[in-house]
Structure formats: structure tokens, C-alpha cells
Short mmCIF file of C-alpha atoms in Angstrom, two decimals:
data_model
loop_
_atom_site.label_atom_id
_atom_site.label_comp_id
_atom_site.label_asym_id
_atom_site.label_seq_id
_atom_site.Cartn_x
_atom_site.Cartn_y
_atom_site.Cartn_z
CA MET A 1 10.11 27.95 16.77
CA ALA A 2 13.14 30.23 17.15
CA GLU A 3 15.11 31.25 14.06
CA GLY A 4 18.21 29.38 15.22
CA GLU A 5 16.18 26.21 15.79
CA ARG A 6 14.60 26.52 12.35
CA ARG A 7 18.04 26.77 10.72
CA ARG A 8 19.26 23.69 12.57
CA TYR A 9 16.11 21.81 11.56
CA GLU A 10 16.30 22.78 7.89
CA SER A 11 20.04 22.18 7.48
CA PRO A 12 19.85 18.36 7.21
CA ALA A 13 17.11 18.68 4.59
CA ARG A 14 19.20 21.13 2.57
CA GLU A 15 22.23 18.87 2.83
CA ALA A 16 20.18 15.89 1.67
CA ARG A 17 18.90 17.87 -1.33
CA ALA A 18 22.44 18.95 -2.15
CA ARG A 19 23.64 15.34 -2.06
CA ARG A 20 20.78 14.22 -4.32
CA THR A 21 21.50 17.06 -6.76
CA ARG A 22 25.21 16.23 -6.81
CA LYS A 23 24.53 12.55 -7.47
CA HIS A 24 22.07 13.44 -10.24
CA VAL A 25 24.62 15.75 -11.89
CA VAL A 26 27.36 13.14 -11.60
CA GLU A 27 25.15 10.37 -13.01
CA THR A 28 24.13 12.61 -15.91
CA ALA A 29 27.75 13.54 -16.58
CA GLY A 30 28.73 9.88 -16.53
CA ARG A 31 26.04 8.95 -19.03
CA LEU A 32 27.10 11.73 -21.41
CA PHE A 33 30.80 10.94 -21.05
CA ALA A 34 30.08 7.29 -21.84
CA GLU A 35 27.89 8.16 -24.84
CA ARG A 36 29.82 11.10 -26.31
CA GLY A 37 33.28 10.82 -24.82
CA TYR A 38 35.03 13.31 -22.57
CA ALA A 39 36.02 15.73 -25.33
CA GLY A 40 32.54 15.57 -26.87
CA THR A 41 30.78 16.54 -23.64
CA SER A 42 30.68 20.09 -22.34
CA VAL A 43 29.71 21.36 -18.91
CA ARG A 44 26.81 23.22 -20.51
CA GLN A 45 25.54 19.99 -22.07
CA ILE A 46 25.71 18.30 -18.67
CA ALA A 47 23.70 21.13 -17.12
CA ALA A 48 21.08 20.98 -19.86
CA ALA A 49 20.73 17.20 -19.68
CA ALA A 50 20.52 17.28 -15.89
CA GLY A 51 17.98 20.09 -15.93
CA VAL A 52 20.04 22.29 -13.61
CA SER A 53 21.85 25.57 -13.94
CA LEU A 54 25.41 25.86 -15.21
CA GLU A 55 26.37 27.22 -11.80
CA THR A 56 25.04 24.08 -10.11
CA VAL A 57 27.27 21.92 -12.30
CA THR A 58 30.37 24.06 -11.79
CA GLN A 59 29.78 23.96 -8.04
CA THR A 60 29.89 20.19 -8.28
CA GLY A 61 33.41 20.41 -9.70
CA ARG A 62 35.57 20.88 -12.75
CA LYS A 63 34.95 18.71 -15.79
CA ALA A 64 37.82 16.40 -14.78
CA ASP A 65 36.36 16.18 -11.27
CA LEU A 66 33.00 15.19 -12.72
CA LEU A 67 34.66 12.45 -14.75
CA LEU A 68 36.35 11.04 -11.65
CA ALA A 69 33.15 11.28 -9.61
CA ALA A 70 31.21 9.57 -12.40
CA PHE A 71 33.73 6.74 -12.46
CA ARG A 72 33.58 6.32 -8.68
CA ASP A 73 29.79 6.38 -8.80
CA GLY A 74 29.73 3.69 -11.48
CA PHE A 75 32.29 1.53 -9.69
CA THR A 76 31.07 1.85 -6.10
CA GLY A 77 27.63 3.49 -6.33
CA ASN A 78 28.98 6.52 -4.45
CA PRO A 79 30.55 9.51 -6.27
CA ASP A 80 32.65 10.28 -3.19
CA ALA A 81 33.93 6.78 -2.42
CA VAL A 82 37.70 6.57 -2.70
CA ASN A 83 38.65 3.03 -1.75
CA LEU A 84 37.91 -0.65 -2.18
CA ASP A 85 36.06 -0.78 1.13
CA ALA A 86 33.05 0.75 -0.61
CA VAL A 87 32.92 -2.31 -2.88
CA VAL A 88 34.16 -5.28 -0.87
CA GLY A 89 33.62 -4.08 2.70
CA ASP A 90 35.72 -5.93 5.26
CA ALA A 91 35.95 -9.15 3.24
CA GLY A 92 39.20 -10.99 3.94
CA MET A 93 41.21 -13.54 1.98
CA ALA A 94 38.84 -16.30 3.09
CA ASP A 95 36.14 -14.41 1.20
CA LEU A 96 38.30 -13.98 -1.93
CA PRO A 97 35.75 -15.35 -4.47
CA SER A 98 33.03 -13.10 -3.04
CA ALA A 99 35.33 -10.07 -2.94
CA VAL A 100 36.43 -10.63 -6.54
CA ALA A 101 32.81 -11.00 -7.61
CA ARG A 102 31.95 -7.63 -6.05
CA VAL A 103 34.90 -5.92 -7.69
CA ALA A 104 34.04 -7.49 -11.04
CA GLU A 105 30.48 -6.23 -10.77
CA GLY A 106 31.81 -2.73 -10.11
CA VAL A 107 34.10 -3.04 -13.11
CA ARG A 108 31.21 -4.17 -15.30
CA ARG A 109 29.04 -1.24 -14.18
CA SER A 110 31.77 1.35 -14.69
CA LEU A 111 33.31 -0.01 -17.90
CA PRO A 112 31.65 2.56 -20.23
CA ILE A 113 32.88 5.51 -18.15
CA TRP A 114 36.31 3.91 -17.81
CA ARG A 115 36.61 3.85 -21.60
CA ALA A 116 35.89 7.58 -21.65
CA PHE A 117 38.38 8.03 -18.80
CA THR A 118 41.11 6.21 -20.73
CA THR A 119 40.54 8.18 -23.93
CA ALA A 120 40.49 11.47 -22.03
CA ALA A 121 43.71 10.62 -20.18
CA ALA A 122 45.51 10.28 -23.52
CA GLU A 123 44.46 13.81 -24.48
CA ASP A 124 44.18 15.79 -21.25
CA PRO A 125 47.13 16.01 -18.80
CA ALA A 126 44.79 16.81 -15.91
CA VAL A 127 42.79 13.64 -16.49
CA ALA A 128 45.99 11.63 -17.01
CA ALA A 129 47.21 12.81 -13.61
CA VAL A 130 43.95 11.75 -11.96
CA ARG A 131 44.11 8.34 -13.64
CA ALA A 132 47.71 7.85 -12.50
CA GLU A 133 46.72 8.77 -8.95
CA LEU A 134 43.95 6.16 -9.05
CA ALA A 135 46.55 3.51 -9.87
CA VAL A 136 48.72 4.60 -6.94
CA VAL A 137 45.77 4.54 -4.55
CA ARG A 138 44.64 1.11 -5.77
CA ARG A 139 48.13 -0.32 -5.24
CA ALA A 140 48.24 1.04 -1.68
CA GLU A 141 44.78 -0.36 -0.94
CA ILE A 142 45.71 -3.84 -2.13
CA VAL A 143 48.99 -3.79 -0.16
CA ALA A 144 47.09 -2.75 2.97
CA ARG A 145 44.59 -5.58 2.54
CA LEU A 146 47.36 -8.13 2.03
CA GLU A 147 49.15 -6.90 5.14
CA SER A 148 45.95 -7.02 7.19
CA ALA A 149 45.63 -10.68 6.18
CA ASP A 150 49.21 -11.33 7.36
CA LEU A 151 50.34 -12.04 3.81
CA ALA A 152 53.74 -11.05 2.41
CA ALA A 153 52.70 -7.90 0.59
CA SER A 154 54.74 -6.18 -2.08
CA ASP A 155 54.12 -3.54 -4.72
CA ARG A 156 54.70 -6.12 -7.45
CA LEU A 157 52.12 -8.50 -6.01
CA ALA A 158 49.65 -5.64 -5.59
CA ASP A 159 50.25 -4.59 -9.20
CA ALA A 160 49.61 -8.13 -10.42
CA ILE A 161 46.34 -8.35 -8.49
CA GLY A 162 45.39 -4.91 -9.74
CA LEU A 163 45.96 -6.04 -13.32
CA LEU A 164 43.89 -9.20 -12.89
CA THR A 165 40.95 -7.16 -11.59
CA SER A 166 41.41 -4.22 -13.96
CA HIS A 167 38.94 -2.84 -16.46
CA GLU A 168 41.41 -3.68 -19.21
CA ALA A 169 41.57 -7.36 -18.25
CA TYR A 170 37.81 -7.55 -17.81
CA GLU A 171 37.10 -5.91 -21.17
CA HIS A 172 39.61 -8.07 -23.02
CA LEU A 173 38.23 -11.33 -21.68
CA THR A 174 34.51 -10.52 -21.69
CA THR A 175 34.20 -8.17 -24.67
CA VAL A 176 37.04 -9.19 -26.99
CA CYS A 177 37.21 -12.89 -26.12
CA GLY A 178 33.53 -13.30 -25.29
CA TRP A 179 33.87 -14.84 -21.83
CA PRO A 180 30.74 -14.83 -19.68
CA HIS A 181 31.00 -12.51 -16.69
CA GLU A 182 30.86 -15.45 -14.28
CA ASP A 183 33.78 -17.17 -16.03
CA TYR A 184 35.88 -14.04 -15.65
CA VAL A 185 35.08 -13.91 -11.92
CA ALA A 186 36.10 -17.55 -11.41
CA TRP A 187 39.30 -17.07 -13.41
CA ALA A 188 40.29 -13.86 -11.61
CA ALA A 189 39.76 -15.41 -8.17
CA ALA A 190 41.83 -18.47 -9.11
CA ALA A 191 44.54 -16.32 -10.69
CA ILE A 192 44.82 -14.12 -7.61
CA GLN A 193 45.03 -17.18 -5.37
CA SER A 194 47.85 -18.45 -7.58
CA GLN A 195 49.69 -15.12 -7.36
CA LEU A 196 49.60 -15.33 -3.58
CA THR A 197 51.77 -18.45 -3.70
CA LEU A 198 54.59 -16.76 -5.62
CA ALA A 199 57.62 -15.20 -3.96
CA TRP A 200 57.01 -11.62 -5.13
CA ARG A 201 59.49 -8.91 -4.27
CA SER A 202 58.93 -5.14 -4.25
#
């Protein structure tokens, strides 16, 4: 086999290993952030817990990047996913209960890392900026989905739907108030359907 052919053959394997290593680092970081908090977790601790070098962790990203990737991984199962499509796919308004159930499951999985995210945002401007950007992206995603369903979309309506499906709403109802997960899903789907009947304005 020629050298060039060997490189082309080995490249996919190396890329696959790199993806597995990145996911392992991100999962480890997420577990430590959830257990110890953002401030209580260092990059060196992440490297030690993951069993990789410090350089491997820093190549994965800054500490704030790791926090964001860990949240995305918990919410969607993919540290690089950036939108709702990774959770709900192409589900439309006719599939609202199913779509809400998928989002709620992502919220439940990622709730511990979201708590760390929220605490870190109050203390670290870089994390606060990332968290604010997430809110902007989520609003745009919801508006786009409403428009694709030929519904009268507005920022206010998108914000209301975002609140109903937020980690804060989920935690309040399931953790503070003791609602079963399934009851939250049913309530959120009904509440969103109700919001769609209101004359929201941007």
C-alpha cells in the first residue's frame, strides 16, 4: 500500500478516535461540573478524572467551552449539537406532545449541568455571555419552527414557549412542587397549545 493511501485509510480511524476522546472528556467534565460546580472544577481535575493529558483537555476547549459542550451533550446527546433539531427532529405542530416529551427528557438529563451553568453564569462573565447566547439561539429556533408551521410567530410567543420548556420551569414543577415527569410533559404541551391561540405581538 502506498504511503498516501495509508494516510487516507488511517484518517477516518484517527478522526473517530478523536471524536470518542472528545466525548469522553466532555462527559467527564459534565459529571465534575454537576458534582463540584464550575468554580470547584479545574481543567487539571478533568484531565485526571478522564485519564488523559492536560493538553488533550485544553485541545478540546477552554473551561467555558467544556461547560457548554457538556450541557449540549446532556441535552441532546451530542456535544456539538446546536439546535432543537437534534432533540425533536422534524416534528411539527401536529406532533407537539411528542416534541415536548423529547425536549422534557433532554431537560431532565441535562438539569444537573444546567444548575452548574446557572451558578457559573452569575460569577463568570464569559459563561454569562454563553448562556445569554443560548437564549437568543433558542428564541430564533422556536420562531423558525412556528413560521415553518405557518403560525403567527413573534419573539414574545417564542419567549413564552421557551419559558414553558425551560430548565427553570421543569425544576420548579418536578423538584420543588414534586410533579411527576409525565405530568410536567402533559402540562407543558397543553400550555404551549394554549399560548398558540393568543394574539402575541413582537
